[in-house]
Amino acid sequence: MIDWFSGNEGYIQGALVAALLAASVQVALRAGVLSFASVGFYGVGAYGTGYLTATQGWGTAPAATVVVIITMVLSWLLALVLARLRALYLAMATIAFVLLVQIGALAWDSVTGGPLGLFGIPPALGTGGVALILAGVLAVNALTQRGAVGRRLLLLRKDEALASALGVNVRHQHQIAFVWSAVLGSLAGISQASLLTVFTPENLGFSVMVSALTALVVGGTWHWSGPLIGGVVFSWFLSAYLGFASDYRGVVEGALTVVVLVFLPKGLAGLFELLDPGRLRRAAAGPTGGPGGVSAGVPGGASTGQDRPVPAQEMGVSS
Amino acid sequence: MTAVLELRDIKVRFGGVKAVDGVSLALEPGHLHALVGPNGSGKTTVVNTMSRLVTPTDGQVFLGGQDVTAAGPHEVYRRGLARTFQGIRLVEGLTVRENVLLGVQELPTARSRAGRRRAAEAADEALERMDVHHVAQVAPAALPYGVQRRVEIARAVAGAPKILLLDEPVAGMSAGERQEISAVLGRLRDDGMTMLLIEHDLRFVLGLSDHLFVLNFGQLLAAGDPAATAALPAVQEAFLGRKHVPA
Ligand SMILES: Nc1ncnc2c1ncn2[C@@H]1O[C@H](COP(=O)(O)OP(=O)(O)O)[C@@H](O)[C@H]1O
Ligand SMILES: [Mg+2]
């Protein structure tokens, strides 16, 4: 058992951090916000803790606390700036933020160590500490998927105009989701820096974003367990059996992603729903808006209003 | 009598299209008002303006005497203005009861533990009032269109709104389903609900409404007693002479 653990510890650590990062993307997405800012805050978390501990000699706990608070302030301000942007424009803007953090990591030598990065970050958290952080995060995400909050999130994700017409302050909810997402990204960075004890601009590459997204899509974008499943499959199993740098790895990852997207649109976590005799299966039972034997006796040839996509004028939300 | 909801000289332009062109109207407490007009005459835009989903190019919206032209849709909802949409808008993945809970859970009164319990009770009451309590645990997509519509109305009235706006609730329904909905609306009026019923079929609203507004090309063509207004030559022409408005 102990041999097995030490043989796999590196993979397990990779899976934990990947799951945290995937969860960060997920909590924004489940409120209807497509954001890649997670990776930027991952950088903020890693460099922030690295600087405060390795360079300034702080303890890991106070450093992590200060970094999380900075993350909250920064993400709240960013959310205010980005509040006017929707959907893909917002996604693009968050990618710009990631690029900015990457450039900052290279250029701001005195804090980030430039291209060489930061060394000697204390390994205070360890695998167990990071696992505990992840467990706490997943518990919060699982709880907020139930009850009134869970219903609100589903409503936000499926129909924003309806959500606002039912009393949901859409902009405010998006900001809360964005900040929570940033905090999770930052926690992933704090964890990674502490596990690696080294953090360089290479740890903050484009590939980090891609792996987080693929892990989330394969694991499942809605269910709270999706990031964990995706993290385990991608950063543990694939790495353990294919090796970190295998030539085949990209091919296997790509193929797996396509297979899951085609056959399991809700990700591997969607498999649970197939086994769950509860309401989700019932709720997925019928097609949308089945008209029950409606006669179309409408004078003036008017549209009957059923089974049709929502007209543009009903979608337009002013704010 | 003071109006519960008032539009003052509302204009809404979408690019070059004048969807609403200077509409002023007031809803009186406890009345069932009907807003009729041909397709494309601006009915939905009027409702969207009232519920604050559309911001008017010009003019003002008053709710209970207060200017809400700059308020958000969630704010007017919390102040007692509920609506349904022209197309069915139930959330897939939630049961009928959970969909109705959405109508009460965001209200300020539902914040406390006791408030949440009362909200759930109100949702169950609304399910019974709309006679959909027997399908409370079912996925809405599996239900007939007329039942889905009643679930939507249950969601809209569960939070005990002061005003209910219904955008073409009977469009595309069978005669039997229309009968059911008009009975539902009659009961709501007996309970004292202020309503605005949007419809493109003049005949459907005649026996049902207390007050009639006729919209054509984004302008109020006539307003007043339903039978008298419907008999006006201009109204007859709008409904029988030209069916469609050029966009
Ligand atoms: N979001 C929008 N963008 C562009 N044109 C719109 C929009 N909403 C409504 N319109 C136009 O405004 C006019 C009135 O539409 P609408 O209010 O939906 O009428 P009705 O509900 O009476 O059928 C139509 O010509 C329609 O094409
Ligand atoms: Mg309409």
Coordinates of C-alpha atoms and ligand atoms in Angstrom, one line a residue:
Chain A
M1 CA 0.0 0.0 0.0
I2 CA 2.7 2.4 1.0
D3 CA 4.8 1.4 -2.0
W4 CA 1.9 1.9 -4.3
F5 CA 1.3 5.3 -2.9
S6 CA 4.9 6.5 -3.2
G7 CA 5.0 5.1 -6.7
N8 CA 1.9 7.1 -7.7
E9 CA 2.2 10.2 -5.5
G10 CA 3.3 12.4 -8.3
Y11 CA 0.3 11.4 -10.5
I12 CA -2.0 11.8 -7.5
Q13 CA -0.7 15.3 -6.9
G14 CA -1.2 16.2 -10.6
A15 CA -4.7 14.9 -10.4
L16 CA -5.6 16.9 -7.3
V17 CA -4.3 20.2 -8.8
A18 CA -5.9 19.5 -12.2
A19 CA -9.2 18.8 -10.4
L20 CA -9.0 22.1 -8.5
L21 CA -8.3 24.0 -11.7
A22 CA -11.1 22.2 -13.5
A23 CA -13.5 22.9 -10.6
S24 CA -12.5 26.6 -11.0
V25 CA -13.6 26.7 -14.6
Q26 CA -16.7 24.7 -13.7
V27 CA -18.1 27.0 -11.0
A28 CA -18.1 29.9 -13.5
L29 CA -19.6 27.8 -16.2
R30 CA -22.4 26.4 -14.1
A31 CA -23.6 29.9 -13.5
G32 CA -23.5 30.6 -17.2
V33 CA -20.1 32.4 -17.4
L34 CA -17.5 31.0 -19.8
S35 CA -14.2 32.2 -18.3
F36 CA -10.6 31.2 -18.7
A37 CA -9.4 33.6 -16.0
S38 CA -8.9 30.5 -13.7
V39 CA -5.4 30.0 -15.2
G40 CA -4.5 33.6 -14.6
F41 CA -5.6 33.3 -10.9
Y42 CA -3.7 30.0 -10.8
G43 CA -0.6 32.1 -11.6
V44 CA -1.5 34.7 -9.1
G45 CA -1.9 32.0 -6.4
A46 CA 1.3 30.2 -7.2
Y47 CA 3.5 33.3 -7.6
G48 CA 1.9 35.1 -4.7
T49 CA 2.5 32.2 -2.3
G50 CA 5.9 31.6 -3.8
Y51 CA 7.0 35.2 -3.4
L52 CA 5.7 35.6 0.2
T53 CA 7.1 32.3 1.4
A54 CA 10.4 31.8 -0.5
T55 CA 11.4 35.4 -1.0
Q56 CA 9.8 37.1 2.1
G57 CA 10.0 34.2 4.5
W58 CA 6.3 34.1 5.5
G59 CA 4.7 31.0 6.7
T60 CA 2.5 29.2 4.1
A61 CA -0.8 29.7 6.0
P62 CA -0.6 33.5 6.3
A63 CA 0.8 33.7 2.8
A64 CA -2.1 31.6 1.3
T65 CA -4.6 33.7 3.3
V66 CA -3.3 37.0 2.0
V67 CA -3.1 35.6 -1.6
V68 CA -6.7 34.4 -1.5
I69 CA -7.8 37.9 -0.2
I70 CA -5.9 39.6 -3.0
T71 CA -7.5 37.1 -5.5
M72 CA -10.9 38.1 -4.2
V73 CA -10.3 41.8 -4.6
L74 CA -8.7 41.5 -7.9
S75 CA -11.4 39.2 -9.4
W76 CA -14.1 41.4 -8.0
L77 CA -12.6 44.4 -9.8
L78 CA -12.1 42.3 -13.0
A79 CA -15.7 41.2 -12.8
L80 CA -16.8 44.9 -12.6
V81 CA -14.7 45.7 -15.7
L82 CA -15.9 42.6 -17.6
A83 CA -19.6 42.9 -16.6
R84 CA -20.6 44.5 -19.9
L85 CA -19.2 41.6 -21.9
R86 CA -21.2 38.5 -22.8
A87 CA -20.4 35.0 -23.7
L88 CA -17.5 34.7 -26.2
Y89 CA -16.4 38.3 -25.7
L90 CA -16.1 37.6 -22.0
A91 CA -14.1 34.5 -22.8
M92 CA -11.8 36.4 -25.1
A93 CA -11.2 39.1 -22.4
T94 CA -10.4 36.5 -19.8
I95 CA -7.8 34.9 -22.2
A96 CA -6.3 38.4 -22.4
F97 CA -6.1 38.5 -18.7
V98 CA -4.2 35.1 -18.7
L99 CA -1.8 36.4 -21.2
L100 CA -1.2 39.5 -19.1
V101 CA -0.4 37.3 -16.1
Q102 CA 2.0 35.2 -18.2
I103 CA 3.8 38.3 -19.4
G104 CA 3.9 39.6 -15.9
A105 CA 5.4 36.3 -14.7
L106 CA 8.3 36.8 -17.2
A107 CA 8.8 40.5 -16.8
W108 CA 8.3 41.3 -13.1
D109 CA 11.6 39.8 -12.1
S110 CA 11.8 41.1 -8.6
V111 CA 8.7 39.2 -7.6
T112 CA 8.4 36.3 -10.0
G113 CA 12.1 35.5 -10.6
G114 CA 11.5 36.2 -14.3
P115 CA 12.2 33.3 -16.7
L116 CA 14.0 31.3 -14.0
G117 CA 11.0 31.4 -11.7
L118 CA 10.8 31.0 -7.9
F119 CA 12.7 28.3 -6.0
G120 CA 12.6 27.0 -2.4
I121 CA 8.9 27.3 -1.8
P122 CA 8.2 25.3 1.4
P123 CA 6.4 22.0 0.8
A124 CA 4.0 22.8 3.7
L125 CA 0.8 21.5 2.2
G126 CA 1.8 18.1 1.0
T127 CA -0.5 15.6 -0.8
G128 CA -2.8 15.3 2.2
G129 CA -3.2 19.1 2.6
V130 CA -4.1 19.6 -1.0
A131 CA -6.5 16.6 -0.9
L132 CA -8.2 18.3 2.0
I133 CA -8.5 21.6 0.2
L134 CA -10.0 19.7 -2.8
A135 CA -12.4 17.8 -0.6
G136 CA -13.6 21.1 1.0
V137 CA -14.1 22.7 -2.4
L138 CA -16.0 19.8 -3.8
A139 CA -18.2 19.7 -0.7
V140 CA -19.1 23.3 -1.2
N141 CA -19.8 22.7 -4.9
A142 CA -21.9 19.6 -4.1
L143 CA -24.0 21.5 -1.5
T144 CA -24.5 24.5 -3.8
Q145 CA -25.8 22.1 -6.5
R146 CA -28.8 21.2 -4.3
G147 CA -31.8 23.2 -3.1
A148 CA -32.5 26.8 -3.9
V149 CA -29.0 27.7 -4.9
G150 CA -28.7 24.7 -7.2
R151 CA -32.0 25.6 -8.9
R152 CA -30.9 29.2 -9.3
L153 CA -27.6 28.0 -11.0
L154 CA -29.5 25.7 -13.4
L155 CA -31.9 28.5 -14.2
L156 CA -29.0 31.0 -14.8
R157 CA -27.2 28.5 -17.0
K158 CA -30.2 27.6 -19.1
D159 CA -32.1 30.9 -19.5
E160 CA -30.7 34.2 -18.3
A161 CA -33.7 36.3 -19.4
L162 CA -36.1 34.0 -17.5
A163 CA -33.8 34.1 -14.5
S164 CA -34.0 37.9 -14.4
A165 CA -37.7 37.9 -14.9
L166 CA -38.0 35.6 -11.9
G167 CA -36.1 37.9 -9.6
V168 CA -32.5 36.8 -10.0
N169 CA -29.9 39.6 -10.2
V170 CA -28.0 38.0 -13.1
R171 CA -25.1 40.4 -13.0
H172 CA -24.6 40.0 -9.3
Q173 CA -24.8 36.2 -9.5
H174 CA -22.2 36.2 -12.3
Q175 CA -19.9 38.3 -10.2
I176 CA -20.2 35.9 -7.3
A177 CA -19.5 32.9 -9.6
F178 CA -16.5 34.7 -11.1
V179 CA -14.9 35.5 -7.7
W180 CA -15.5 31.9 -6.4
S181 CA -14.0 30.6 -9.6
A182 CA -10.9 32.9 -9.1
V183 CA -10.5 31.7 -5.6
L184 CA -10.5 28.1 -6.7
G185 CA -7.9 28.9 -9.5
S186 CA -5.8 30.6 -6.9
L187 CA -6.0 27.6 -4.5
A188 CA -4.9 25.4 -7.4
G189 CA -1.9 27.6 -7.9
I190 CA -1.1 27.8 -4.1
S191 CA -1.3 24.0 -4.0
Q192 CA 0.9 23.5 -7.1
A193 CA 3.6 25.9 -5.9
S194 CA 3.7 24.1 -2.5
L195 CA 3.8 20.6 -4.1
L196 CA 6.5 21.5 -6.7
T197 CA 8.4 23.9 -4.4
V198 CA 9.4 25.5 -7.7
F199 CA 7.3 27.7 -10.0
T200 CA 8.4 29.0 -13.4
P201 CA 6.6 30.6 -16.3
E202 CA 6.6 27.2 -18.0
N203 CA 4.1 26.0 -15.3
L204 CA 1.8 28.6 -16.5
G205 CA 1.7 27.8 -20.2
F206 CA -1.3 27.5 -22.6
S207 CA -1.3 23.7 -21.9
V208 CA -2.4 24.3 -18.3
M209 CA -5.6 25.9 -19.7
V210 CA -6.1 23.1 -22.2
S211 CA -5.7 20.3 -19.7
A212 CA -8.1 22.0 -17.2
L213 CA -10.7 22.3 -19.9
T214 CA -10.4 18.8 -21.3
A215 CA -10.4 17.3 -17.8
L216 CA -13.6 19.3 -17.1
V217 CA -15.3 18.3 -20.3
V218 CA -14.4 14.7 -20.0
G219 CA -15.3 14.6 -16.3
G220 CA -18.5 16.5 -16.7
T221 CA -19.3 20.2 -16.7
W222 CA -22.3 20.2 -14.5
H223 CA -22.0 17.6 -11.8
W224 CA -19.7 18.5 -8.8
S225 CA -17.7 15.3 -9.3
G226 CA -16.8 16.1 -12.9
P227 CA -13.5 17.9 -12.1
L228 CA -12.4 15.1 -9.8
I229 CA -13.2 12.4 -12.4
G230 CA -11.5 14.4 -15.1
G231 CA -8.5 15.1 -13.0
V232 CA -8.1 11.5 -12.1
V233 CA -8.5 10.3 -15.7
F234 CA -6.2 12.9 -17.2
S235 CA -3.5 13.6 -14.8
W236 CA -3.3 10.3 -13.2
F237 CA -4.3 7.4 -15.4
L238 CA -3.1 8.8 -18.7
S239 CA 0.1 10.0 -17.1
A240 CA 0.7 6.7 -15.2
Y241 CA 0.0 4.5 -18.2
L242 CA 1.2 6.7 -21.0
G243 CA 3.9 8.7 -19.3
F244 CA 4.0 12.5 -19.0
A245 CA 5.6 13.1 -22.4
S246 CA 4.5 10.1 -24.5
D247 CA 4.0 10.8 -28.2
Y248 CA 0.7 9.0 -28.0
R249 CA -0.6 11.0 -25.2
G250 CA -2.1 13.9 -27.3
V251 CA -3.8 11.4 -29.6
V252 CA -5.3 9.4 -26.7
E253 CA -6.5 12.6 -25.0
G254 CA -8.0 13.9 -28.1
A255 CA -9.7 10.6 -29.0
L256 CA -11.1 10.3 -25.4
T257 CA -12.4 13.8 -25.5
V258 CA -14.2 13.3 -28.7
V259 CA -15.7 9.9 -27.6
V260 CA -17.0 11.4 -24.4
L261 CA -18.4 14.5 -26.1
V262 CA -20.3 12.3 -28.6
F263 CA -21.5 9.6 -26.3
L264 CA -21.6 11.2 -22.9
P265 CA -22.4 14.9 -23.3
K266 CA -22.6 15.3 -19.6
G267 CA -19.1 13.8 -19.2
L268 CA -18.1 10.7 -17.2
A269 CA -20.0 12.1 -14.2
G270 CA -23.1 11.7 -16.4
L271 CA -22.7 7.9 -16.0
F272 CA -24.0 8.4 -12.4
E273 CA -27.2 9.8 -13.7
L274 CA -27.8 6.6 -15.7
L275 CA -27.5 4.6 -12.5
D276 CA -29.5 7.1 -10.4
P277 CA -33.1 6.2 -10.2
G278 CA -33.9 9.7 -8.9
R279 CA -35.3 12.8 -10.5
L280 CA -32.6 13.6 -13.0
R281 CA -33.4 10.6 -15.1
R282 CA -37.1 11.4 -15.0
A283 CA -36.3 15.0 -15.9
A284 CA -34.4 13.9 -18.9
A285 CA -37.2 11.5 -20.0
G286 CA -39.0 13.6 -22.6
P287 CA -38.2 15.8 -25.5
T288 CA -38.7 19.6 -25.1
G289 CA -42.1 21.1 -25.2
G290 CA -44.1 18.2 -26.6
P291 CA -47.4 19.6 -27.8
G292 CA -50.1 17.3 -26.6
G293 CA -52.4 17.1 -29.6
V294 CA -52.7 20.8 -30.2
S295 CA -55.0 21.9 -33.0
A296 CA -53.5 24.9 -34.8
G297 CA -56.8 26.7 -35.2
V298 CA -55.2 30.1 -35.0
P299 CA -56.8 32.9 -37.1
G300 CA -54.4 35.1 -39.0
G301 CA -51.9 32.3 -39.5
A302 CA -50.0 33.4 -36.3
S303 CA -47.2 31.4 -35.0
T304 CA -48.4 28.9 -32.5
G305 CA -45.7 29.6 -30.0
Q306 CA -44.9 26.0 -29.2
D307 CA -41.8 24.0 -30.0
R308 CA -40.1 26.9 -31.5
P309 CA -36.9 28.6 -30.5
V310 CA -37.2 31.6 -28.3
P311 CA -37.6 34.7 -30.5
A312 CA -34.8 37.2 -30.4
Q313 CA -36.9 40.0 -28.8
E314 CA -37.6 37.8 -25.8
M315 CA -34.0 37.1 -25.3
G316 CA -32.7 40.6 -25.2
V317 CA -31.9 41.6 -21.7
S318 CA -31.2 45.2 -21.0
S319 CA -29.3 46.2 -18.0
Chain B
M1 CA -58.2 55.1 -8.8
T2 CA -54.4 55.1 -9.1
A3 CA -52.8 52.9 -11.8
V4 CA -50.8 49.9 -10.6
L5 CA -48.7 50.1 -13.7
E6 CA -48.3 52.9 -16.1
L7 CA -46.5 53.5 -19.4
R8 CA -45.9 57.1 -20.5
D9 CA -45.2 57.8 -24.1
I10 CA -43.1 54.7 -24.5
K11 CA -41.0 54.4 -27.7
V12 CA -38.9 51.4 -28.5
R13 CA -36.8 51.3 -31.7
F14 CA -34.8 48.3 -32.8
G15 CA -32.4 49.6 -35.4
G16 CA -34.7 51.1 -38.0
V17 CA -37.9 49.4 -36.7
K18 CA -40.2 51.3 -34.5
A19 CA -41.6 48.4 -32.5
V20 CA -43.5 50.7 -30.1
D21 CA -44.2 54.2 -31.1
G22 CA -45.5 56.4 -28.3
V23 CA -47.7 54.2 -26.2
S24 CA -49.3 55.5 -23.0
L25 CA -51.5 53.2 -20.9
A26 CA -52.4 52.4 -17.3
L27 CA -53.5 49.2 -15.6
E28 CA -56.2 49.6 -13.0
P29 CA -56.1 47.5 -9.8
G30 CA -58.1 44.2 -10.0
H31 CA -59.0 44.5 -13.6
L32 CA -58.3 42.1 -16.4
H33 CA -56.9 44.1 -19.3
A34 CA -56.5 42.8 -22.7
L35 CA -53.9 44.0 -25.2
V36 CA -54.7 42.8 -28.7
G37 CA -53.1 43.6 -32.1
P38 CA -51.9 41.8 -35.2
N39 CA -48.6 40.0 -35.4
G40 CA -45.7 42.3 -35.2
S41 CA -47.7 45.2 -33.8
G42 CA -45.5 45.5 -30.7
K43 CA -47.4 43.5 -28.0
T44 CA -44.4 41.5 -26.8
T45 CA -42.2 44.6 -26.8
V46 CA -44.8 46.4 -24.6
V47 CA -44.7 43.5 -22.1
N48 CA -40.9 43.3 -22.3
T49 CA -40.8 47.1 -21.5
M50 CA -43.1 46.7 -18.6
S51 CA -41.1 43.8 -17.2
R52 CA -37.9 45.7 -17.9
L53 CA -36.3 43.2 -20.3
V54 CA -36.3 45.9 -22.9
T55 CA -35.2 49.4 -22.2
P56 CA -37.3 52.0 -24.0
T57 CA -35.7 54.4 -26.4
D58 CA -38.0 57.1 -24.9
G59 CA -40.7 57.3 -22.2
Q60 CA -41.2 56.1 -18.7
V61 CA -42.5 53.1 -16.8
F62 CA -44.2 53.6 -13.4
L63 CA -44.9 50.7 -11.0
G64 CA -47.1 51.6 -8.1
G65 CA -46.4 55.3 -8.7
Q66 CA -42.7 54.9 -8.8
D67 CA -40.5 55.4 -11.8
V68 CA -38.9 52.0 -12.6
T69 CA -37.6 52.9 -16.1
A70 CA -34.0 52.4 -15.0
A71 CA -34.7 49.3 -12.8
G72 CA -33.7 45.8 -13.7
P73 CA -36.1 43.0 -14.4
H74 CA -35.3 41.3 -11.1
E75 CA -36.2 44.4 -9.2
V76 CA -39.7 44.8 -10.7
Y77 CA -40.3 41.1 -10.1
R78 CA -39.4 41.5 -6.5
R79 CA -41.8 44.4 -6.3
G80 CA -44.7 42.3 -7.5
L81 CA -44.7 42.3 -11.3
A82 CA -44.7 38.8 -12.8
R83 CA -45.0 37.6 -16.3
T84 CA -45.2 34.6 -18.6
F85 CA -43.5 34.4 -22.0
Q86 CA -45.0 33.8 -25.5
G87 CA -43.1 30.6 -25.8
I88 CA -43.1 28.1 -22.9
R89 CA -40.0 28.8 -20.7
L90 CA -39.8 26.0 -18.2
V91 CA -36.4 24.8 -17.0
E92 CA -35.4 21.4 -18.3
G93 CA -33.8 19.2 -15.6
L94 CA -36.1 20.5 -12.9
T95 CA -39.4 18.9 -11.9
V96 CA -42.7 20.8 -12.2
R97 CA -42.6 21.6 -8.5
E98 CA -39.0 22.8 -8.7
N99 CA -40.0 25.1 -11.6
V100 CA -42.7 26.6 -9.5
L101 CA -40.3 27.0 -6.5
L102 CA -38.2 29.3 -8.8
G103 CA -41.1 31.7 -8.7
V104 CA -40.9 32.2 -5.0
Q105 CA -37.3 31.5 -3.9
E106 CA -35.7 34.8 -5.1
L107 CA -38.3 37.0 -3.3
P108 CA -36.9 39.0 -0.3
T109 CA -39.5 37.3 1.9
A110 CA -37.9 33.9 1.2
R111 CA -34.5 34.7 2.8
S112 CA -35.1 33.4 6.3
R113 CA -35.7 29.8 7.2
A114 CA -39.3 30.5 8.0
G115 CA -39.6 32.5 4.8
R116 CA -38.3 29.6 2.8
R117 CA -40.9 27.3 4.4
R118 CA -43.7 29.7 3.6
A119 CA -42.4 30.1 0.1
A120 CA -42.5 26.3 -0.4
E121 CA -46.1 26.3 0.9
A122 CA -47.0 29.0 -1.5
A123 CA -45.6 27.0 -4.4
D124 CA -47.6 24.0 -3.4
E125 CA -50.7 26.1 -3.1
A126 CA -50.1 27.6 -6.6
L127 CA -49.7 24.0 -7.9
E128 CA -53.1 23.2 -6.5
R129 CA -54.7 26.4 -7.7
M130 CA -53.6 25.7 -11.3
D131 CA -54.6 22.1 -10.9
V132 CA -51.1 20.7 -11.7
H133 CA -50.3 19.3 -8.2
H134 CA -50.7 15.8 -9.5
V135 CA -47.8 16.2 -11.8
A136 CA -45.6 18.0 -9.3
Q137 CA -42.8 15.5 -9.5
V138 CA -42.8 15.1 -13.3
A139 CA -40.4 16.5 -15.8
P140 CA -42.4 19.4 -17.6
A141 CA -41.2 18.4 -21.0
A142 CA -43.2 15.2 -20.8
L143 CA -46.5 17.1 -20.3
P144 CA -49.0 18.4 -22.8
Y145 CA -48.7 22.0 -23.9
G146 CA -51.8 23.2 -22.0
V147 CA -50.5 21.7 -18.8
Q148 CA -47.1 23.2 -19.3
R149 CA -48.8 26.6 -19.7
R150 CA -50.6 26.2 -16.4
V151 CA -47.3 25.2 -14.7
E152 CA -45.9 28.5 -16.0
I153 CA -48.9 30.5 -14.6
A154 CA -48.5 28.6 -11.3
R155 CA -44.8 29.8 -11.2
A156 CA -45.8 33.3 -12.0
V157 CA -48.5 33.6 -9.3
A158 CA -46.8 31.5 -6.6
G159 CA -45.0 34.6 -5.3
A160 CA -48.4 36.5 -4.9
P161 CA -47.6 39.2 -7.5
K162 CA -49.6 42.4 -7.7
I163 CA -49.6 42.4 -11.5
L164 CA -49.5 39.5 -13.9
L165 CA -48.6 39.9 -17.6
L166 CA -49.4 37.0 -19.9
D167 CA -48.0 37.1 -23.4
E168 CA -50.3 35.1 -25.6
P169 CA -51.0 32.3 -23.1
V170 CA -53.5 30.5 -25.4
A171 CA -51.8 30.7 -28.7
G172 CA -51.7 27.3 -30.4
M173 CA -54.0 25.7 -28.0
S174 CA -57.0 23.5 -28.6
A175 CA -60.5 24.8 -27.8
G176 CA -60.6 22.7 -24.6
E177 CA -57.2 24.0 -23.4
R178 CA -58.3 27.6 -24.2
Q179 CA -61.4 27.0 -22.1
E180 CA -59.2 25.8 -19.2
I181 CA -56.9 28.8 -19.3
S182 CA -59.8 31.3 -19.5
A183 CA -61.3 29.7 -16.4
V184 CA -57.9 30.0 -14.7
L185 CA -57.7 33.7 -15.6
G186 CA -61.3 34.3 -14.4
R187 CA -60.5 32.7 -11.0
L188 CA -57.4 34.9 -10.7
R189 CA -59.5 38.0 -11.5
D190 CA -62.0 37.0 -8.8
D191 CA -59.1 36.9 -6.4
G192 CA -58.4 40.5 -7.3
M193 CA -55.3 40.1 -9.5
T194 CA -54.4 42.9 -11.8
M195 CA -53.7 41.3 -15.2
L196 CA -52.7 42.2 -18.7
L197 CA -53.5 39.5 -21.2
I198 CA -51.8 39.7 -24.6
E199 CA -53.6 38.0 -27.5
H200 CA -53.8 38.4 -31.2
D201 CA -57.3 36.9 -31.4
L202 CA -59.8 39.6 -30.6
R203 CA -62.7 37.1 -30.0
F204 CA -60.9 35.3 -27.3
V205 CA -60.6 38.3 -25.0
L206 CA -64.0 39.8 -25.6
G207 CA -66.0 37.9 -23.0
L208 CA -63.1 37.8 -20.6
S209 CA -61.6 41.3 -20.2
D210 CA -62.7 44.4 -18.4
H211 CA -60.7 46.7 -20.5
L212 CA -59.3 46.5 -24.0
F213 CA -56.2 48.1 -25.6
V214 CA -55.7 47.7 -29.4
L215 CA -52.2 48.0 -30.7
N216 CA -51.4 48.5 -34.4
F217 CA -48.0 49.4 -35.9
G218 CA -46.6 50.1 -32.4
Q219 CA -49.4 52.6 -31.6
L220 CA -52.5 52.4 -29.5
L221 CA -55.3 52.4 -32.0
A222 CA -58.1 52.4 -29.4
A223 CA -58.8 51.7 -25.8
G224 CA -61.8 51.3 -23.5
D225 CA -64.8 49.0 -23.0
P226 CA -64.1 45.8 -24.8
A227 CA -67.3 45.4 -26.8
A228 CA -67.5 49.0 -27.8
T229 CA -63.8 49.2 -28.7
A230 CA -63.9 46.0 -30.8
A231 CA -66.8 47.4 -32.8
L232 CA -64.9 50.5 -33.9
P233 CA -64.4 50.5 -37.7
A234 CA -60.6 51.2 -37.3
V235 CA -60.2 48.2 -35.1
Q236 CA -62.2 46.0 -37.4
E237 CA -60.1 47.1 -40.3
A238 CA -56.8 46.4 -38.4
F239 CA -57.9 42.9 -37.7
L240 CA -59.7 41.9 -40.8
G241 CA -58.3 44.3 -43.5
R242 CA -54.6 43.9 -43.0
K243 CA -53.3 40.9 -41.2
H244 CA -49.6 41.6 -41.3
V245 CA -47.5 44.6 -40.6
P246 CA -44.5 45.2 -42.8
A247 CA -41.4 44.9 -40.7
Ligands
LIG1 N1 -35.0 42.3 -30.4 C1 -35.5 42.8 -31.6 N2 -34.7 43.2 -32.6 C2 -35.2 43.6 -33.7 N3 -36.5 43.8 -34.0 C3 -37.4 43.4 -33.1 C4 -36.9 42.9 -31.8 N4 -38.0 42.6 -31.1 C5 -39.1 43.0 -31.8 N5 -38.7 43.4 -33.0 C6 -39.6 43.9 -34.1 O1 -40.5 44.8 -33.5 C7 -41.8 44.6 -34.0 C8 -42.8 44.3 -32.9 O2 -42.5 43.0 -32.4 P1 -43.3 42.3 -31.2 O3 -43.3 43.2 -30.1 O4 -42.7 40.9 -31.0 O5 -44.8 42.2 -31.8 P2 -46.0 41.2 -31.4 O6 -45.7 40.6 -30.1 O7 -47.2 42.1 -31.4 O8 -46.1 40.2 -32.4 C9 -41.7 43.6 -35.1 O9 -41.6 44.2 -36.3 C10 -40.4 42.8 -34.7 O10 -39.8 42.3 -35.8
MG2 MG -45.5 38.6 -29.5

